[in-house]
XYZ file of C-alpha atoms in Angstrom:
384
model
C -2.508 16.801 20.954
C -4.307 13.560 21.577
C -2.925 10.558 20.659
C -6.095 8.508 21.819
C -8.376 6.998 19.324
C -12.195 7.958 19.317
C -14.580 5.012 20.231
C -15.765 5.364 16.658
C -12.270 4.780 15.739
C -11.621 1.985 17.835
C -14.786 0.424 16.569
C -13.819 0.751 13.137
C -10.311 -0.983 13.813
C -11.951 -4.083 15.436
C -14.266 -4.565 12.702
C -11.288 -4.695 10.281
C -9.398 -6.857 12.756
C -12.176 -9.370 12.908
C -12.815 -9.319 9.236
C -8.946 -10.149 8.715
C -9.213 -12.885 10.936
C -12.156 -14.517 9.531
C -11.373 -13.751 5.773
C -7.621 -13.412 5.539
C -6.136 -15.549 8.326
C -7.333 -19.063 7.331
C -6.189 -18.541 3.694
C -3.253 -16.292 3.773
C -0.552 -18.834 3.509
C -2.021 -20.887 0.854
C -2.794 -17.729 -1.198
C 1.039 -16.818 -0.936
C 2.226 -20.413 -1.672
C 0.248 -20.999 -4.761
C -0.087 -17.222 -5.849
C -3.826 -16.755 -5.640
C -5.365 -13.456 -6.276
C -8.349 -13.693 -3.589
C -10.720 -11.574 -5.570
C -13.793 -12.888 -3.479
C -12.080 -11.991 -0.044
C -11.248 -8.350 -1.649
C -15.065 -8.038 -2.649
C -16.148 -8.834 0.758
C -13.828 -6.114 2.114
C -15.496 -3.953 -0.292
C -18.760 -4.696 1.177
C -17.341 -3.101 4.460
C -16.190 -0.168 2.782
C -12.816 -0.844 2.955
C -12.182 -0.592 -1.055
C -13.103 2.895 -0.877
C -12.008 4.057 2.518
C -11.372 7.596 1.434
C -12.817 7.773 -1.898
C -15.090 10.896 -2.262
C -19.042 10.235 -1.568
C -19.654 11.019 -5.234
C -18.612 7.616 -6.190
C -19.991 6.298 -2.853
C -16.855 6.259 -1.110
C -16.467 6.660 2.647
C -14.790 10.186 2.578
C -12.866 9.009 5.647
C -9.591 11.075 7.071
C -6.491 9.198 6.015
C -5.927 8.497 9.564
C -8.817 6.409 9.871
C -7.774 4.662 7.163
C -4.634 3.615 8.616
C -6.509 2.110 11.314
C -8.099 -0.443 8.860
C -5.229 -1.153 6.716
C -3.023 -1.974 9.831
C -5.616 -4.432 11.044
C -5.607 -6.079 7.914
C -1.901 -6.073 7.445
C -1.215 -7.776 10.774
C -2.696 -11.001 9.245
C -1.973 -10.397 5.380
C 0.171 -7.832 4.036
C 0.372 -8.718 0.532
C -3.515 -8.780 0.191
C -3.812 -5.681 2.066
C -1.052 -3.821 0.294
C -3.097 -4.390 -2.870
C -6.343 -2.985 -1.349
C -4.459 0.208 -0.415
C -3.205 0.634 -4.006
C -6.722 -0.153 -5.195
C -8.020 2.507 -2.766
C -5.487 5.124 -3.952
C -6.574 4.596 -7.687
C -10.280 4.614 -6.816
C -9.521 8.030 -4.986
C -7.926 9.580 -7.876
C -10.626 8.320 -10.260
C -13.328 9.814 -8.086
C -11.237 13.107 -7.289
C -10.419 14.022 -10.962
C -12.678 11.896 -13.049
C -15.351 13.542 -14.973
C -18.869 12.500 -14.590
C -18.864 9.938 -17.196
C -15.797 8.295 -15.723
C -17.433 8.388 -12.187
C -20.603 7.233 -13.075
C -18.982 4.193 -15.132
C -16.548 2.796 -12.743
C -16.853 5.023 -9.232
C -19.399 2.776 -7.476
C -18.199 -0.508 -8.774
C -14.971 0.176 -7.479
C -15.399 1.611 -3.974
C -17.736 -1.306 -3.341
C -14.959 -3.830 -4.851
C -17.022 -5.252 -7.486
C -14.477 -4.217 -9.770
C -10.696 -3.423 -8.889
C -8.262 -0.963 -10.321
C -4.341 -0.741 -11.114
C -2.222 2.108 -10.734
C 0.339 2.732 -13.686
C 3.021 4.714 -13.231
C 6.111 2.760 -13.470
C 8.128 2.186 -16.372
C 10.871 -0.225 -17.340
C 13.260 2.926 -17.752
C 11.061 5.303 -15.471
C 11.324 3.997 -11.766
C 12.597 6.641 -9.498
C 12.455 9.179 -12.320
C 8.796 8.976 -12.870
C 8.864 12.336 -14.554
C 10.840 10.648 -17.636
C 8.174 8.134 -18.563
C 7.527 7.641 -22.123
C 4.006 6.301 -22.533
C 2.766 8.537 -24.936
C -1.143 9.681 -25.202
C -1.958 11.625 -28.847
C -5.076 13.464 -28.907
C -6.721 12.523 -32.126
C -10.403 13.883 -32.543
C -12.638 12.980 -29.668
C -10.103 10.081 -28.662
C -6.655 9.731 -27.057
C -4.472 6.975 -28.709
C -2.224 5.516 -26.254
C 1.254 3.825 -26.837
C 3.944 2.562 -24.725
C 4.528 0.180 -21.789
C 4.325 0.245 -18.007
C 6.394 -2.291 -15.780
C 5.725 -3.674 -12.153
C 2.116 -3.281 -11.855
C 0.117 -4.776 -9.125
C -2.906 -6.685 -9.965
C -2.126 -6.230 -13.727
C -4.294 -8.811 -15.628
C -6.649 -9.084 -13.015
C -8.199 -6.041 -12.411
C -10.852 -4.069 -14.642
C -9.724 -0.491 -14.557
C -6.130 1.294 -15.161
C -5.412 4.761 -13.863
C -2.541 5.509 -16.389
C -0.043 8.284 -16.320
C 0.862 9.001 -20.159
C 2.789 11.764 -21.608
C 0.719 14.441 -23.735
C 3.008 17.103 -24.151
C 6.686 17.563 -23.834
C 9.527 16.180 -21.828
C 9.633 16.397 -17.984
C 6.668 16.276 -15.422
C 4.317 18.898 -16.827
C 3.992 17.082 -19.988
C 2.148 14.359 -18.238
C -1.506 13.539 -17.860
C -3.633 11.021 -16.272
C -6.265 8.774 -17.742
C -8.602 5.981 -16.710
C -9.190 3.222 -19.053
C -10.778 -0.289 -19.309
C -8.085 -2.991 -18.578
C -9.455 -4.895 -21.353
C -9.114 -2.334 -24.011
C -8.280 -3.363 -27.409
C -4.714 -2.966 -27.556
C -4.005 -3.593 -24.108
C -1.852 -6.535 -23.447
C -0.130 -8.145 -20.241
C 3.398 -9.506 -19.689
C 4.000 -12.868 -17.681
C 3.252 -12.947 -14.309
C 6.392 -11.883 -12.382
C 7.768 -14.519 -9.964
C 8.594 -12.547 -6.839
C 10.254 -13.032 -3.358
C 6.862 -12.229 -1.668
C 3.632 -10.133 -2.229
C 2.595 -13.482 -3.944
C -1.284 -13.027 -3.635
C -1.428 -10.096 -5.885
C -0.070 -10.641 -9.353
C 2.671 -8.114 -10.969
C 2.951 -7.982 -14.695
C 3.975 -5.753 -17.350
C 1.397 -3.689 -19.330
C 1.703 -2.802 -23.287
C -0.451 -0.182 -25.167
C -0.788 -0.647 -28.809
C -2.785 2.123 -30.212
C -5.309 2.032 -27.391
C -8.120 4.358 -27.777
C -9.886 5.942 -25.210
C -12.432 8.761 -25.025
C -11.111 12.054 -24.301
C -13.705 12.318 -21.251
C -11.461 9.347 -19.621
C -8.631 12.214 -19.150
C -8.500 12.876 -15.010
C -8.134 16.507 -14.398
C -6.695 18.392 -17.211
C -3.807 17.847 -19.591
C -0.521 18.368 -18.114
C -1.800 17.692 -14.655
C -0.885 14.083 -14.315
C 2.288 14.007 -12.513
C 0.695 16.463 -10.020
C -2.186 13.961 -9.641
C 0.038 10.818 -9.470
C 2.254 12.607 -6.436
C -0.919 13.712 -4.755
C -2.135 9.789 -4.893
C 1.658 8.752 -3.504
C 1.477 10.888 -0.528
C -1.389 8.982 0.453
C 0.080 5.605 -0.963
C 3.096 6.154 1.046
C 1.139 6.216 4.460
C -0.597 3.331 3.257
C 2.411 1.248 2.521
C 3.906 2.327 5.691
C 0.850 1.239 7.487
C 0.943 -2.204 6.171
C 4.440 -2.277 7.639
C 3.157 -1.324 10.786
C 0.593 -3.919 10.682
C 2.837 -6.776 9.730
C 5.221 -5.657 12.400
C 2.635 -5.869 14.990
C 1.650 -9.321 13.783
C 5.083 -10.429 13.941
C 5.444 -8.974 17.460
C 2.550 -10.778 18.684
C 3.439 -13.993 17.367
C 7.029 -13.808 19.106
C 5.355 -12.485 22.478
C 3.250 -15.806 22.127
C 6.253 -18.204 21.106
C 8.589 -16.681 24.051
C 5.897 -18.061 26.445
C 5.295 -21.343 24.672
C 8.825 -22.397 23.585
C 11.139 -23.822 26.747
C 15.095 -24.354 26.626
C 17.296 -25.032 29.533
C 14.193 -25.936 31.561
C 12.722 -22.398 31.171
C 10.572 -20.243 29.053
C 12.363 -18.108 26.327
C 10.228 -15.399 28.014
C 12.608 -15.722 31.128
C 15.646 -14.757 29.177
C 16.535 -11.011 29.612
C 18.377 -10.760 26.274
C 15.066 -11.930 24.836
C 12.932 -9.439 26.829
C 15.502 -6.758 26.034
C 14.971 -7.381 22.197
C 11.268 -7.398 22.692
C 11.148 -4.289 24.341
C 12.927 -2.603 21.597
C 10.801 -4.440 18.829
C 7.871 -2.849 20.581
C 9.479 0.609 21.131
C 10.533 0.735 17.459
C 6.893 -0.382 16.463
C 5.322 2.425 18.512
C 7.430 5.267 17.166
C 6.750 3.968 13.586
C 2.827 4.033 14.128
C 2.970 7.261 15.683
C 5.161 8.727 12.922
C 2.682 7.250 10.351
C -0.400 8.670 12.217
C 1.231 12.321 12.399
C 1.824 12.168 8.612
C -1.738 11.221 7.993
C -2.813 13.808 9.909
C -0.903 16.455 8.231
C -2.237 15.066 5.007
C -5.672 15.455 6.322
C -5.104 19.046 7.471
C -3.603 19.938 4.045
C -0.179 20.903 5.668
C 2.267 22.786 3.587
C 5.008 19.788 4.325
C 2.421 17.077 4.236
C 4.577 15.513 1.327
C 7.723 15.702 3.186
C 6.115 13.803 6.492
C 4.815 11.307 4.480
C 7.964 10.817 2.793
C 9.437 10.569 6.413
C 7.095 8.263 7.586
C 7.390 5.758 4.535
C 11.029 5.810 5.028
C 11.151 5.129 8.892
C 8.068 2.886 9.105
C 9.013 0.401 6.100
C 12.475 0.269 7.431
C 11.193 -0.410 11.056
C 8.552 -2.763 10.123
C 10.853 -5.078 7.915
C 13.474 -5.245 10.957
C 10.929 -6.028 13.519
C 9.413 -8.869 11.220
C 13.341 -10.133 10.871
C 13.890 -9.784 14.759
C 10.539 -11.842 15.257
C 11.838 -14.443 12.827
C 15.137 -14.792 14.624
C 13.267 -15.138 17.813
C 11.410 -18.171 16.676
C 14.817 -19.830 15.805
C 14.509 -22.492 13.159
C 10.737 -22.423 13.308
C 10.620 -18.884 12.029
C 12.164 -20.182 8.754
C 9.092 -22.629 8.023
C 6.148 -21.865 6.150
C 4.252 -23.412 8.946
C 4.819 -19.976 10.916
C 3.835 -16.608 9.440
C 7.209 -15.037 10.208
C 8.910 -15.959 7.067
C 5.954 -14.758 5.018
C 5.726 -11.408 6.774
C 9.693 -10.999 6.127
C 9.158 -11.483 2.456
C 5.898 -9.347 2.163
C 7.370 -6.341 4.008
C 10.838 -6.282 2.208
C 9.512 -4.744 -0.812
C 7.669 -1.921 1.189
C 11.328 -0.301 1.125
C 11.277 -0.239 -2.412
C 7.560 0.772 -3.705
C 5.812 3.985 -3.725
C 9.141 5.570 -3.974
C 12.318 3.910 -2.635
C 13.400 4.634 0.728
C 16.657 6.640 -0.598
C 14.217 8.786 -2.834
C 12.388 9.515 0.638
C 15.520 10.782 2.182
C 15.842 12.850 -1.231
C 12.524 14.431 -0.749
C 13.142 15.143 3.014
C 16.561 16.669 2.542
C 15.653 18.825 -0.100
C 12.808 20.426 2.231
C 15.227 20.740 4.953
C 17.776 22.614 2.737
C 15.390 25.168 1.333
C 15.966 27.174 4.409
C 12.160 27.933 5.329
C 11.445 24.314 6.376
C 9.496 23.924 9.442
C 9.884 20.537 9.683
C 10.007 19.476 13.509
């Protein structure tokens, strides 16, 4: 086991760090306060390959291991978890399109998505199908050479501001086996968007419902085969869970760094806060949890890269642990700042708000526990 990064990996992470400091740091607070979706900054990330990190080379992606992708996402999330989280969702949808899309789909959208010139949304959740995604009701009926789609999606990141929708819809009977996946233009006739949701955090990316009213898409826009959509969606979510866990690790690192600086700068009772043992111990616990979360995420990414039989379980474990720990570390860092942590002039309150949703999306942490416990109770589990 080698926990050290290679020189190439370190250089890649450094590039991401410098990019985030230059392009995200000066604007992240404004994007959050004003609800700005920074397409221009995301496009600049695309110029560095950050919009197609693990997408296949057939669509001009970098085809990097998931482990390497976590290095990039962590550095960007340390500055702006909300914008970075959208970039991770775009990466997931782009990978799905490049992996299962036919030649026409890949040619139409692939290179534009990996470059960041166009952006994608992942459309699985519905108003009545969240944790129970296999019960989704959006329907796609094959009529000649086209599918006709009717239904709706909820809580879709980027909706109304992206160009491509990677959509799961029912083509067969009930349950997961009746679901298929599609790629379609976000502005196709019959596609409409609800109001921009007002959220606790993640304000630099819009969230809306999407309605589909007799939306026609070519049969060639099917990803994979009919009935394969739920499996494709879940494979996407394995990586998505690593991605969102990484965003929590990055945000926690940003919060820890801010707390370390503040403890040296702030004085009370004639001494820097850094000299008080109680605060030293709190900082030590935060750092310990952060390192544990980071290593668990990288372990899960390595399992996914290796095609390990229990990779999905490791991804669920990493997502549960890292998102819980990340939120807790950000909250503790805010506490160390006292009243100043509650002010928007400091990044802590934004980091706390942005990381809270990580415990909910890409499968709630309660569902992550279901995934892990089921595997453990199968009797042949080798989780260790």
